[in-house]
mmCIF file of C-alpha atoms and ligand atoms in Angstrom:
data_model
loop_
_atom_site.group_PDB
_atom_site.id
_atom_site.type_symbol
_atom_site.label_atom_id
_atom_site.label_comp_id
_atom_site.label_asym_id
_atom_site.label_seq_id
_atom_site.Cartn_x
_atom_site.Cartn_y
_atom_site.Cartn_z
ATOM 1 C CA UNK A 454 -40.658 -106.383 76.598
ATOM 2 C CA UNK A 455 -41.274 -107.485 73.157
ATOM 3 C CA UNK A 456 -44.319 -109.852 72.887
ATOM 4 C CA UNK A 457 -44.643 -111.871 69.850
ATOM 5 C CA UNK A 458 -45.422 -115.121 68.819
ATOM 6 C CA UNK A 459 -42.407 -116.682 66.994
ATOM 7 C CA UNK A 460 -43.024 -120.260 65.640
ATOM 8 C CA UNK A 461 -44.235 -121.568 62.255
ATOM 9 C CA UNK A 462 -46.075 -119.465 60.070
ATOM 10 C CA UNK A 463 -44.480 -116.293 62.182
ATOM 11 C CA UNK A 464 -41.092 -116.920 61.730
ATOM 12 C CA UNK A 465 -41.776 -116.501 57.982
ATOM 13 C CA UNK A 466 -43.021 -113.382 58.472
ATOM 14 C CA UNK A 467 -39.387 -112.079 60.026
ATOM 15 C CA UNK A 468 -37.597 -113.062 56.326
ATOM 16 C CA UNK A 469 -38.198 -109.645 54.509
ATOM 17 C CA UNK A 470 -38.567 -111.047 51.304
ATOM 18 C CA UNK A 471 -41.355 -113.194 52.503
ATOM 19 C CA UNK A 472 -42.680 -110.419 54.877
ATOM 20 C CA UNK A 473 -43.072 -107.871 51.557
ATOM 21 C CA UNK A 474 -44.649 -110.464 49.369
ATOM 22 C CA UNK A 475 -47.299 -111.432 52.145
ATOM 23 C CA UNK A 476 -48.215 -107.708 52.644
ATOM 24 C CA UNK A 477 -48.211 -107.055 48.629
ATOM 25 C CA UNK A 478 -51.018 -109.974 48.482
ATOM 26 C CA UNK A 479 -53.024 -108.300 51.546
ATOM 27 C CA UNK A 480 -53.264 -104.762 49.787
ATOM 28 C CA UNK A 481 -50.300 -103.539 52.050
ATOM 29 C CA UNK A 482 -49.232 -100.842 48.769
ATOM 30 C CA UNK A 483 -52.414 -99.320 48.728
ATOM 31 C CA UNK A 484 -52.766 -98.996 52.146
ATOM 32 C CA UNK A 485 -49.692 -97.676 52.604
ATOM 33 C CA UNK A 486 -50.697 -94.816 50.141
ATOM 34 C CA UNK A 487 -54.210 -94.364 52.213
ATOM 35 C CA UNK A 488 -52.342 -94.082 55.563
ATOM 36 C CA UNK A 489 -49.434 -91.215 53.790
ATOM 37 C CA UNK A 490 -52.687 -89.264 52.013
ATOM 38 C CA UNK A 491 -54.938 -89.292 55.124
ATOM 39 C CA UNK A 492 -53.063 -89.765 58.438
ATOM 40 C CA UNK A 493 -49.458 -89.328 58.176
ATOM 41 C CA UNK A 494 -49.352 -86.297 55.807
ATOM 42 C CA UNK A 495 -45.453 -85.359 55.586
ATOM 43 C CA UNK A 496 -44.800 -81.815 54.729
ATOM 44 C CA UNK A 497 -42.493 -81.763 51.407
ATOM 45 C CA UNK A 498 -38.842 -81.190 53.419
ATOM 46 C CA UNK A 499 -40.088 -82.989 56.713
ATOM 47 C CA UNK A 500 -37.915 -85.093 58.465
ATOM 48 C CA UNK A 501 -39.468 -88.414 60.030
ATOM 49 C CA UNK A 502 -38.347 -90.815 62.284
ATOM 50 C CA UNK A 503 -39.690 -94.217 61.803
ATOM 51 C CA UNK A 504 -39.737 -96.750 65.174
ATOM 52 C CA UNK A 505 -39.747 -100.283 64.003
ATOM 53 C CA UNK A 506 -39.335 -99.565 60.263
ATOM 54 C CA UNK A 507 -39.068 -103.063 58.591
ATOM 55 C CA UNK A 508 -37.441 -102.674 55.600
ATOM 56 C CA UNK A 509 -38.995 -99.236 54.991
ATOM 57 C CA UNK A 510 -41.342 -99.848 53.089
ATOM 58 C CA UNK A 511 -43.593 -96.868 54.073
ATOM 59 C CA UNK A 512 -40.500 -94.721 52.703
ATOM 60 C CA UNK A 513 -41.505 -94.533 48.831
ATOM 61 C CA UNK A 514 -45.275 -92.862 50.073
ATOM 62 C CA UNK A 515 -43.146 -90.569 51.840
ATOM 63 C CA UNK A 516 -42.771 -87.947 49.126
ATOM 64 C CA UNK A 517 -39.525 -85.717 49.213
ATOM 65 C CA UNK A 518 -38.274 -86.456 53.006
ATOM 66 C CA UNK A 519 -35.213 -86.542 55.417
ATOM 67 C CA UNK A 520 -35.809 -90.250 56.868
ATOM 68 C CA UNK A 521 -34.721 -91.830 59.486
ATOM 69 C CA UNK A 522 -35.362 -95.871 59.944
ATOM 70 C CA UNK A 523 -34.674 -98.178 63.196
ATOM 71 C CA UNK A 524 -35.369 -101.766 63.689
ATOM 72 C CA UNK A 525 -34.630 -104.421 65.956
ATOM 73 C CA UNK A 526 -34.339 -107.226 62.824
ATOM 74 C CA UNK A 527 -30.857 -106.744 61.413
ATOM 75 C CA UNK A 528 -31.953 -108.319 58.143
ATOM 76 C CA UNK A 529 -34.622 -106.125 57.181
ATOM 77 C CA UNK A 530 -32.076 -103.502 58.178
ATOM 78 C CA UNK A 531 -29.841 -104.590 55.697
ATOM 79 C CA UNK A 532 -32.612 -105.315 53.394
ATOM 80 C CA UNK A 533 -33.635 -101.168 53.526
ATOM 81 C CA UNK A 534 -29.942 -99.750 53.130
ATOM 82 C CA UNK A 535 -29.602 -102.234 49.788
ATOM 83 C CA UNK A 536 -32.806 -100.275 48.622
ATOM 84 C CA UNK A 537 -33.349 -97.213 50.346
ATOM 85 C CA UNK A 538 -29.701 -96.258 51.514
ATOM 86 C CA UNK A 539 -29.309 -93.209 49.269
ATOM 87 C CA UNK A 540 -32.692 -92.107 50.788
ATOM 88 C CA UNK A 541 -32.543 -92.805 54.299
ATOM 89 C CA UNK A 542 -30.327 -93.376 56.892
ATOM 90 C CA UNK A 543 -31.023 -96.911 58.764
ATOM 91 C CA UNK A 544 -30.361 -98.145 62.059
ATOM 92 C CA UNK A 545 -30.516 -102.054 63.146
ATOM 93 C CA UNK A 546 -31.522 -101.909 66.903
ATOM 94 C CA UNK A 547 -33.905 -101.174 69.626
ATOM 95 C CA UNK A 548 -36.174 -97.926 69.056
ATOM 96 C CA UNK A 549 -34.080 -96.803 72.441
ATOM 97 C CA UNK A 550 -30.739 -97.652 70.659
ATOM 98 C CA UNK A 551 -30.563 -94.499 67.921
ATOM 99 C CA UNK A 552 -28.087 -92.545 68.348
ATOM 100 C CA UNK A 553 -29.875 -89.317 69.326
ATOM 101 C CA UNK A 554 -26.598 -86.616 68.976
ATOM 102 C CA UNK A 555 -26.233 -87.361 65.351
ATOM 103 C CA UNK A 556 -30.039 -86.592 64.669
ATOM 104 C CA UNK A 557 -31.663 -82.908 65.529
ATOM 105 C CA UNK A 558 -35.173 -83.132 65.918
ATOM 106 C CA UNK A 559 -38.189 -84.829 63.677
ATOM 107 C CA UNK A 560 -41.236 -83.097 62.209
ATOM 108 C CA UNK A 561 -43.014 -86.835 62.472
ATOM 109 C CA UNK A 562 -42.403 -89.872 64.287
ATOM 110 C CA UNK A 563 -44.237 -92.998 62.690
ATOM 111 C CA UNK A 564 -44.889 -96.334 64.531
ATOM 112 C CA UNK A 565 -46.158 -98.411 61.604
ATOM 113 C CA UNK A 566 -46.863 -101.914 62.918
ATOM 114 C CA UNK A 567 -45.190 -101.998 66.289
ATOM 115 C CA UNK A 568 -46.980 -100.945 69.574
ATOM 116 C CA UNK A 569 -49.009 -103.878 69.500
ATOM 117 C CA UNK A 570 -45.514 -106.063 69.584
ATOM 118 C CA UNK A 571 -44.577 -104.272 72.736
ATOM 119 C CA UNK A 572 -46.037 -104.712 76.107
ATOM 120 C CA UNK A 573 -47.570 -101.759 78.214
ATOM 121 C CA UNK A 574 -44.378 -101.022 79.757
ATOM 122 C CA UNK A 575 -42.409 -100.493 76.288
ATOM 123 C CA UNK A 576 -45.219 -99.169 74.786
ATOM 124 C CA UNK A 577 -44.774 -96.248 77.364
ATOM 125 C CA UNK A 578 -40.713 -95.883 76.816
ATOM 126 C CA UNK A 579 -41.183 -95.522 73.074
ATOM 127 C CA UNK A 580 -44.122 -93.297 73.419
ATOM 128 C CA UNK A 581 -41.626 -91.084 76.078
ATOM 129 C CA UNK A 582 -38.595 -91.648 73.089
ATOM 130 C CA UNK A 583 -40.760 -90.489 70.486
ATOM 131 C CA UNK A 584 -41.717 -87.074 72.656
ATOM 132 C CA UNK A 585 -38.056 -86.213 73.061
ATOM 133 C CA UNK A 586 -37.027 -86.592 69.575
ATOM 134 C CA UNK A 587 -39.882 -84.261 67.825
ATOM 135 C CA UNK A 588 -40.197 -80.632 67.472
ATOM 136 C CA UNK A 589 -42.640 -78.868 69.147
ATOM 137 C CA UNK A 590 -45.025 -78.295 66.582
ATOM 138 C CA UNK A 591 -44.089 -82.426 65.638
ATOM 139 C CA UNK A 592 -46.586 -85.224 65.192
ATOM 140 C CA UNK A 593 -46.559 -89.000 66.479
ATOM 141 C CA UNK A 594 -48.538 -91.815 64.130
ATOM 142 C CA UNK A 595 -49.196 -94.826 65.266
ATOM 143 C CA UNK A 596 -51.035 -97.789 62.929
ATOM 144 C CA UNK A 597 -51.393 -101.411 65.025
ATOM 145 C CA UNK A 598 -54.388 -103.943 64.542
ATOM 146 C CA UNK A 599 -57.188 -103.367 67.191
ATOM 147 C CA UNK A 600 -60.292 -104.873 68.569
ATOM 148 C CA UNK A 601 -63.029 -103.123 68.001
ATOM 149 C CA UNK A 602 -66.631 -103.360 69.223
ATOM 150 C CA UNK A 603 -68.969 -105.113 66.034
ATOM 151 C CA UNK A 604 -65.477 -105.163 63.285
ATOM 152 C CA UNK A 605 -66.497 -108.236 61.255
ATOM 153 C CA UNK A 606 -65.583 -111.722 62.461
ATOM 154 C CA UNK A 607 -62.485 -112.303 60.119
ATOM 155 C CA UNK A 608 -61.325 -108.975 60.541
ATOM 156 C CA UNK A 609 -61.339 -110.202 64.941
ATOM 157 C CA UNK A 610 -60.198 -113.347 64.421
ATOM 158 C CA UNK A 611 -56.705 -112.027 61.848
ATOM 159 C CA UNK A 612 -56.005 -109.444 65.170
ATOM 160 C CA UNK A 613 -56.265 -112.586 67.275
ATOM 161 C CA UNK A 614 -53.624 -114.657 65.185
ATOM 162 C CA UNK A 615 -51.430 -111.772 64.767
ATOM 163 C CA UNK A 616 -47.796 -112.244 65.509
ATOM 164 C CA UNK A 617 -48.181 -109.306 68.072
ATOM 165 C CA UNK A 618 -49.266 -110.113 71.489
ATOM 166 C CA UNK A 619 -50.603 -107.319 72.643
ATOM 167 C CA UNK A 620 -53.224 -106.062 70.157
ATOM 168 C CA UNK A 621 -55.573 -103.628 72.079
ATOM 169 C CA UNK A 622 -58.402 -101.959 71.584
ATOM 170 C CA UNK A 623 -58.634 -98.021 70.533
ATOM 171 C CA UNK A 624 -59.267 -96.862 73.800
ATOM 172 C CA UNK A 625 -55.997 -98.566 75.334
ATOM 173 C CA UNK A 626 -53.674 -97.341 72.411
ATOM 174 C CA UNK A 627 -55.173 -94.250 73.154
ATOM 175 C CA UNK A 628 -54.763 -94.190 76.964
ATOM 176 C CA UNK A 629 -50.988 -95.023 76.386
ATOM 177 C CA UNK A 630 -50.066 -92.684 73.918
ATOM 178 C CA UNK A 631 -51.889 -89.748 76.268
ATOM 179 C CA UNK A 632 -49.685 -90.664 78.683
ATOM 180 C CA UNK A 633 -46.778 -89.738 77.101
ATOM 181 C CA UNK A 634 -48.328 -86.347 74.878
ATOM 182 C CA UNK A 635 -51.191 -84.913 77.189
ATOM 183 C CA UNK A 636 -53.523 -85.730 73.846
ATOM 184 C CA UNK A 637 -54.259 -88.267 71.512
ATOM 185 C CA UNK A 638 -56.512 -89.218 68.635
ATOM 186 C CA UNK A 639 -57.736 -92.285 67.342
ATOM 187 C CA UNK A 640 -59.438 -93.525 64.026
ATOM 188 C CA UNK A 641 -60.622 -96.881 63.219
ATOM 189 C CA UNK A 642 -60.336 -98.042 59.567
ATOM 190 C CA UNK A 643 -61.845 -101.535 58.270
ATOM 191 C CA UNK A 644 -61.136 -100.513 54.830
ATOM 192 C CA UNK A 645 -57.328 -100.315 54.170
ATOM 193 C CA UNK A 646 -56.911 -104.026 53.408
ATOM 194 C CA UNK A 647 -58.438 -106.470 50.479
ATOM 195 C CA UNK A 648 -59.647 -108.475 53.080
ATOM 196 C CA UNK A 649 -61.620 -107.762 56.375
ATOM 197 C CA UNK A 650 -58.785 -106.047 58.773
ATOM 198 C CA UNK A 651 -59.847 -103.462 61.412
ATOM 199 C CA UNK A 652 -56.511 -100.632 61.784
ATOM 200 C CA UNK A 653 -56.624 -98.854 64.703
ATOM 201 C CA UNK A 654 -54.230 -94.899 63.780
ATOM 202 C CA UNK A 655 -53.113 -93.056 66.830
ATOM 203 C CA UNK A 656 -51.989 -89.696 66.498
ATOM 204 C CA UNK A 657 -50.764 -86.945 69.190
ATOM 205 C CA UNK A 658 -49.047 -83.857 68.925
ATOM 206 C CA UNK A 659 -46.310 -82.724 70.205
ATOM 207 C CA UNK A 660 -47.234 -79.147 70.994
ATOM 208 C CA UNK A 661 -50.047 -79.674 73.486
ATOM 209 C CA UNK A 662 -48.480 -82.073 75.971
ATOM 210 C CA UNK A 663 -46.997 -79.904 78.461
ATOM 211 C CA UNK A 664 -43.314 -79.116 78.195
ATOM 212 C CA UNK A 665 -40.931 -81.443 76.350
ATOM 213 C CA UNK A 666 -38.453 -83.983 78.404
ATOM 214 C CA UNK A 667 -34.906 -82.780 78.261
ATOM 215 C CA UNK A 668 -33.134 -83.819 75.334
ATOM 216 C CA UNK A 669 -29.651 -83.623 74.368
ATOM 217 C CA UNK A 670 -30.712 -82.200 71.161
ATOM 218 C CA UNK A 671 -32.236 -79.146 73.379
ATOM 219 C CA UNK A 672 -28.243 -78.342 74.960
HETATM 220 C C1 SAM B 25 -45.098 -105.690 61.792
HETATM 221 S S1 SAM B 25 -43.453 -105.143 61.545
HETATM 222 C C2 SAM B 25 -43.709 -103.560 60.786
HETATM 223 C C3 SAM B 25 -42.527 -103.098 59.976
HETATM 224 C C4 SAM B 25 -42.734 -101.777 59.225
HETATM 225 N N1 SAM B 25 -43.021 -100.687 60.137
HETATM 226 C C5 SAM B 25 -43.802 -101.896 58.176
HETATM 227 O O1 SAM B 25 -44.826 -101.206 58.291
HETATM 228 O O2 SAM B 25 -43.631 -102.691 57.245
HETATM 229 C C6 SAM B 25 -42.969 -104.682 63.195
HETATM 230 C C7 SAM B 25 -41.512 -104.280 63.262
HETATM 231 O O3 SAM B 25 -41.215 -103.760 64.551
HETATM 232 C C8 SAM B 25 -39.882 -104.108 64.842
HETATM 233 N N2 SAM B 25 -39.666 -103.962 66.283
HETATM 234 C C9 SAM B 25 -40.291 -104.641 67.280
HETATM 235 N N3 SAM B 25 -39.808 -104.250 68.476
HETATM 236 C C10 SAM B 25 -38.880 -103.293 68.235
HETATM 237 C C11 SAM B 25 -38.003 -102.516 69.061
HETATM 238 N N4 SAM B 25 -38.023 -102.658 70.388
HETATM 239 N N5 SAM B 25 -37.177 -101.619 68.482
HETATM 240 C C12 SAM B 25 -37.143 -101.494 67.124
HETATM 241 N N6 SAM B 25 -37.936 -102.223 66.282
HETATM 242 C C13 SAM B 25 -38.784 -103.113 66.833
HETATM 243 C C14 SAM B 25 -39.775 -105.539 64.335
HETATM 244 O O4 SAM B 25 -38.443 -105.943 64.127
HETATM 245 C C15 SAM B 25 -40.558 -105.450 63.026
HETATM 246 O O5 SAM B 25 -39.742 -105.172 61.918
#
């Protein structure tokens, strides 16, 4: 299940015009830069799948990629393909929705924002999706807001009034994405933002998780 809060100030945050200009004011460009140099690091040629991709905005860090975008929120769908369509290929729907015979499989698959929208449950199902769509030397990146034992005060209280539901802390976004890869990492960054934010990056790979679901990318 998705769990998010969506009155007031949060239903803003689903307009992607409003949605970019809000993360512009946070620091979300430089960020975005930190996470692509440091965490995500796509091989020139790699071909990413992005779960919950927003208007794409992670795209133009990306460096020379083949992309792949899904989102639930039709309009920041539409929003991507008016700026990114000649660079990626965009799908409006659940992370469960794409249409896996059309895609082979993905050096990375990102998560930028998401698992802590999604209940255990969910969390689980993408983290299985994400397995079955990457090669087996592939990657999984995951960034969400966590709590975390002495962050500063603001930096709890912004994870608190996220729009997300189920912010966790390391250790539980780390338990779930295990489950699905055998191994996962986690690193906990209170500098990414202009303003006190704690991001909590979970990473596994694909290779030492025990053998790969069947796929019908595999027949
Ligand atoms: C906080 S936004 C992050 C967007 C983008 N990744 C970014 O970094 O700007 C979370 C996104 O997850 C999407 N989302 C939530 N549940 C989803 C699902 N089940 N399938 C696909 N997208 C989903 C929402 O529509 C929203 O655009």
């Amino acid at each position: 299940m998705m769990v998010q809060k969506t009155s007031g100030i949060y239903q803003l945050t689903q307009i992607p015009a409003i949605y970019a200009a809000f993360q512009r004011m946070l620091g979300g460009e430089r960020a975005r830069q930190e996470l692509v140099a440091t965490h995500i690091r796509p091989a020139p040629g790699a071909r990413v799948l992005d779960f919950g991709c927003g208007s794409g905005a992670i795209l133009p860090y990306l460096g020379p990629v083949e992309y792949v975008g899904i989102d639930l929120n039709a309009d920041h769908i539409a929003q991507a393909k008016a700026v990114f369509g000649d660079r990626g290929t965009f799908y409006a729907g659940d992370f469960g929705s794409l249409p896996v015979e059309q895609h082979g499989t993905f050096d990375l698959v990102v998560c930028l924002g998401v698992l802590h929208h999604l209940d255990d449950a969910r969390v689980r199902e993408l983290v299985m999706m994400a397995r079955r769509y990457l090669a087996a030397d592939g990657r999984f990146v995951a960034v969400d807001p966590v709590f975390e034992p002495g962050q500063a005060f603001v930096a709890r209280w912004l994870a608190k009034l996220d729009s997300g539901k189920c912010v966790r802390t390391a250790p539980q976004y780390a338990g779930l994405v295990k489950g699905g890869f055998g191994n996962s990492t986690t690193t906990v960054r209170h500098d990414l933002l202009s303003l006190p934010y704690s991001h909590c990056i979970t990473s596994a790979n694909a290779t030492t998780g025990g053998p790969r679901r069947p796929n019908v990318l595999d027949s």
